[in-house]
Coordinates of C-alpha atoms in Angstrom, one line a residue:
X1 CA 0.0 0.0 0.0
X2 CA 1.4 3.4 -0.9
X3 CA 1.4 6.3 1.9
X4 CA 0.2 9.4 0.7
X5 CA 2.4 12.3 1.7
X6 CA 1.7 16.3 2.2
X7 CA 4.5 18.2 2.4
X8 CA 4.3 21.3 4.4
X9 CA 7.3 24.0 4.7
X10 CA 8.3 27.4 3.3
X11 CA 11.3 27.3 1.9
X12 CA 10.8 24.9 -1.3
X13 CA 14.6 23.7 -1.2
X14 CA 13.4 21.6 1.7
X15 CA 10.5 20.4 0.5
X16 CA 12.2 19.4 -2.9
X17 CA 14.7 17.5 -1.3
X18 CA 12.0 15.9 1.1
X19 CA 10.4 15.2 -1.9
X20 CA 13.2 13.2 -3.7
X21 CA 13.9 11.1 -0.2
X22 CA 10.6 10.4 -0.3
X23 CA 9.2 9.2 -3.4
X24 CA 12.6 7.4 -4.1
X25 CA 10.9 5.0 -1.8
X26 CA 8.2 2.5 -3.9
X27 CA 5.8 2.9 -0.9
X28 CA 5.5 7.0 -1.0
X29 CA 4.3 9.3 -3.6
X30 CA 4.2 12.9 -2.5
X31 CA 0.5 14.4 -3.1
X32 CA 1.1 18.1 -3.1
X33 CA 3.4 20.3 -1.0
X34 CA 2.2 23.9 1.0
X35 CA 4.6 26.6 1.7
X36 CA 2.4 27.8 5.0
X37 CA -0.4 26.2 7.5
X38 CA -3.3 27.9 6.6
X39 CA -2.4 26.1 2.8
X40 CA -1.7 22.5 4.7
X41 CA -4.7 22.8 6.9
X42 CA -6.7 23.9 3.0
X43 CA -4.5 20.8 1.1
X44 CA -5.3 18.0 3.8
X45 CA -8.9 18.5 3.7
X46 CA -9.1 18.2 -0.2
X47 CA -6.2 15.7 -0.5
X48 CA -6.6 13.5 2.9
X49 CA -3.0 11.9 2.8
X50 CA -2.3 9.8 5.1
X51 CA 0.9 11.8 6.7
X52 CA 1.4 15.5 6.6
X53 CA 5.1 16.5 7.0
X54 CA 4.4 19.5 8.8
X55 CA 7.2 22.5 9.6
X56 CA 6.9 24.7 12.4
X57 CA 7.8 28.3 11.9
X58 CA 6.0 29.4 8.7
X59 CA 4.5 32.7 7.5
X60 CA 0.6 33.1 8.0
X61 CA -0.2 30.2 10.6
X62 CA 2.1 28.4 12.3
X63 CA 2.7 24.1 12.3
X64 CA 1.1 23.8 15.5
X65 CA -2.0 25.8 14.8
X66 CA -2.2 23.9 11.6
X67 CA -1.9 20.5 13.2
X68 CA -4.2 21.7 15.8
X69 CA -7.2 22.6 12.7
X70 CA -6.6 19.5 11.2
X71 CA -7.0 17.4 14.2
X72 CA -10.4 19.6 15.1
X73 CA -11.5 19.2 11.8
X74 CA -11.7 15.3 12.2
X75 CA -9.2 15.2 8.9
X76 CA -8.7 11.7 8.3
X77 CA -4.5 12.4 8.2
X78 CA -1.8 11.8 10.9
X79 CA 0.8 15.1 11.3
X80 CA 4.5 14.1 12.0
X81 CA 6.2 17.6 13.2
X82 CA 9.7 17.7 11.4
X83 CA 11.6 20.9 12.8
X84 CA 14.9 22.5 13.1
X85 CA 14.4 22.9 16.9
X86 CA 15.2 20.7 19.3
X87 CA 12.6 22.4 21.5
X88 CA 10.8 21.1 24.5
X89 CA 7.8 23.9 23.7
X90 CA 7.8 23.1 20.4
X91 CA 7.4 18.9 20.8
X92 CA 4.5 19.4 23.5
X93 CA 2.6 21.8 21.7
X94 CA 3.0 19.7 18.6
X95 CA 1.7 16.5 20.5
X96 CA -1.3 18.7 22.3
X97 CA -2.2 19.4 19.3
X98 CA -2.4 15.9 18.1
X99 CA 0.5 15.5 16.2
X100 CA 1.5 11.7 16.2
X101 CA 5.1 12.5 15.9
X102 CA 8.3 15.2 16.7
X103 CA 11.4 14.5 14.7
X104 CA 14.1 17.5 13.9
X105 CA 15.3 18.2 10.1
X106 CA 18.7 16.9 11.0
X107 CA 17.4 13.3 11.3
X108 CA 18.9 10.8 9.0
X109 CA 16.6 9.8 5.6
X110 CA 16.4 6.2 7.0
X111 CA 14.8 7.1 10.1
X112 CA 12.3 9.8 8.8
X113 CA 11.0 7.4 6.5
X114 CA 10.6 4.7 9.2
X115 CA 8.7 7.7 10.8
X116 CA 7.1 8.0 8.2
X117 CA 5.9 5.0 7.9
X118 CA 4.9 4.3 11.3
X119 CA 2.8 6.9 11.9
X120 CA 0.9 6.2 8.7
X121 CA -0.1 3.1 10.4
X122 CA -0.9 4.5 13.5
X123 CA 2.2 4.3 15.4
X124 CA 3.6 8.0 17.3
X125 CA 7.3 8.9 16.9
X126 CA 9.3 11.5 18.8
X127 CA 12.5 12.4 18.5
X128 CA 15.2 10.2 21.2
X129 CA 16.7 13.8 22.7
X130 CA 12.8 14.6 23.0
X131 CA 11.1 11.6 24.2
X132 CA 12.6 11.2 28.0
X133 CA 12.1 14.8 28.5
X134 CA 8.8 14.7 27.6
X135 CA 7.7 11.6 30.4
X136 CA 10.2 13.3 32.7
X137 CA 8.8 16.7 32.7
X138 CA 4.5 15.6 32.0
X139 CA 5.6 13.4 35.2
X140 CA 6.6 15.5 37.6
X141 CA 3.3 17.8 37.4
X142 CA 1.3 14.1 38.1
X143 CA 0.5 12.9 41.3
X144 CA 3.1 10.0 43.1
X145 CA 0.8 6.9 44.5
X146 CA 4.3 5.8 45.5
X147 CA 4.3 9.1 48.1
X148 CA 0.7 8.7 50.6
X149 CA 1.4 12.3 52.0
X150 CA 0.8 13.8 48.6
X151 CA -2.4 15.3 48.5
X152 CA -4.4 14.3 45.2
X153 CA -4.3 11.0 44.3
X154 CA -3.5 8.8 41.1
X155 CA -6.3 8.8 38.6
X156 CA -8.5 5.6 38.8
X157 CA -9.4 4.8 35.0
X158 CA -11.9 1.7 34.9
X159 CA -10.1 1.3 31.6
X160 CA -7.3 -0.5 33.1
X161 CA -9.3 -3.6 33.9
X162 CA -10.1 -4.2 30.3
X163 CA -6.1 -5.5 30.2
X164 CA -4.4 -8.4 30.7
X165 CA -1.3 -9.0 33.1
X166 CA 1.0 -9.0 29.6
X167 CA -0.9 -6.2 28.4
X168 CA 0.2 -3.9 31.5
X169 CA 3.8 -5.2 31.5
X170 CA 4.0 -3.7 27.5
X171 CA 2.0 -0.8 28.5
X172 CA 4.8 -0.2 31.6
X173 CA 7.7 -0.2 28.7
X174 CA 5.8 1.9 26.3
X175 CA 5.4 4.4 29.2
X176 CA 9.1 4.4 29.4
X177 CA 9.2 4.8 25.4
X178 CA 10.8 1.6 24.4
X179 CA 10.5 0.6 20.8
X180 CA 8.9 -2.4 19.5
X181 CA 12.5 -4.1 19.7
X182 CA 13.4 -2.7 22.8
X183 CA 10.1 -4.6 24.5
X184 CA 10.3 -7.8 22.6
X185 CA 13.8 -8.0 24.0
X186 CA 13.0 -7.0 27.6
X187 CA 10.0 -9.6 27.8
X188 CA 11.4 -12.1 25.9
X189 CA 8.7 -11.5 22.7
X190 CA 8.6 -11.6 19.5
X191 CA 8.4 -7.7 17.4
X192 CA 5.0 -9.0 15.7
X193 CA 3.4 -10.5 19.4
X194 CA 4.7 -6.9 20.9
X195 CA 2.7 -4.8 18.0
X196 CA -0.3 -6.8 18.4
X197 CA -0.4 -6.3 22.3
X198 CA -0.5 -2.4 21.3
X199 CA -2.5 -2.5 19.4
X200 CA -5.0 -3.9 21.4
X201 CA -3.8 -1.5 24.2
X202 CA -5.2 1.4 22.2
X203 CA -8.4 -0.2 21.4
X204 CA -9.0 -1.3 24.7
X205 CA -7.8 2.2 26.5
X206 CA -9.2 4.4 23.6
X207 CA -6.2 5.8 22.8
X208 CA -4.6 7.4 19.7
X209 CA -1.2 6.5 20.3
X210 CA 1.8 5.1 22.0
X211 CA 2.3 9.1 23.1
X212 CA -1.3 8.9 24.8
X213 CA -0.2 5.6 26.3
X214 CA 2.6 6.8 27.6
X215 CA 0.7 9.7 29.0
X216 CA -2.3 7.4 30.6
X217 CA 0.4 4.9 32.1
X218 CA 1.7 8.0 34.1
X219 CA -2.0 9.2 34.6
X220 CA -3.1 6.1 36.6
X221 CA 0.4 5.3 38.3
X222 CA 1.3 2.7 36.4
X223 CA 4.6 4.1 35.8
X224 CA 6.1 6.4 38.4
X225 CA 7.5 10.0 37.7
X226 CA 11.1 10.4 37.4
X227 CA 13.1 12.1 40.4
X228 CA 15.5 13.3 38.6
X229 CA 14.2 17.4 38.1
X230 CA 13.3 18.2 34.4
X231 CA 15.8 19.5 32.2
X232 CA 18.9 18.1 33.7
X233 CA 19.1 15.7 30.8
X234 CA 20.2 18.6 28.9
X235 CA 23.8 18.8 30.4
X236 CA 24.4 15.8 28.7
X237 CA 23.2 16.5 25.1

């Protein structure tokens, strides 16, 4: 099956060197390209790819707000961010917004198309440098159940009975944004077994993505916050 790609940024070098990466591939075809958001958000409507390559800082409306229209607008198309920025204000907007992915400009061709690709099957990606500061930081503003003298409590989500024992083991390493291989490694399972037990996660939970997975896992203390105090992690960049 062939992805269908919009390519959103202003600066048409980019997007014609996007462009050649991408339909070098016999799996991609580009579908059009826009040089601003207010276009994209215009573009994915008409064209409903199934991935819009979506820049941040453009004239007229910004990638965010663009994501953000496209997601309200119940657009049938997944938006990966791809920015210059290693940002963390950039990567949460972008994922508040509904973005199923945050990868920077800089990443190599082999893993933006395996971006690409896994968020046109309904996979999230963000960025490595991105991903533990993300957790790290969304963690410390949730509740610890591990810590009684804290004064709200972990969320209780009826949704967690609907899984099995295996099912909140793979839920507790996508919370701590392991990859497919990473998991089947760790528990000892094959990559297929590990992608079917997310997927069923999602259904079960309701969830978009492994982002939102992530995010519930912290949510209902499955997965406790981090001590270590946001931002420290950048030292070692």
């Amino acid at each position: 099956m062939t992805t269908r790609v919009l390519l959103v940024d202003d600066q048409p070098l980019l997007r014609l060197g996007f462009r050649m990466v991408l339909e070098s591939q016999h799996d991609m075809t580009v579908v059009g390209e826009a040089g601003d958001g207010a276009d994209a958000v215009g573009m994915a409507g008409g064209l409903e790819p199934d991935v819009v390559l979506m820049d941040v800082r453009m004239p007229v409306m910004d990638g965010i707000e663009a994501t953000r229209r496209i997601v309200d607008a119940g657009i049938d198309s997944r938006v990966l961010i791809l920015t210059t920025f290693d940002l963390d204000e950039y990567a949460y907007a972008a994922l508040r917004a509904g973005a199923s992915g945050f990868l920077l400009k800089d990443v190599p061709p082999t893993d933006l198309l395996s971006g690409i690709r896994a968020v046109a099957t309904g996979d999230a990606v963000v960025a490595p440098s991105v991903t533990r500061r993300l957790l790290d930081v969304f963690a410390h503003q949730l509740p610890d159940p591990g810590h009684p003298d804290r004064s709200v409590p972990a969320v209780v989500d009826p949704r967690m009975a609907r899984l099995t024992e295996r099912e909140r083991g793979v839920l507790h390493e996508v919370a701590a944004a392991r990859s497919n291989a990473e998991i089947a490694q760790r528990l000892v399972l094959s990559e297929a077994t590990v992608k079917t037990h997310v997927g069923r996660i999602l259904t079960k939970l309701e969830l978009r993505d492994r982002v939102q997975a992530a995010v519930f896992a912290y949510e209902v203390g499955l997965v406790r916050p981090s001590r270590q105090p946001p931002g420290q992690d950048r030292k070692q960049r």
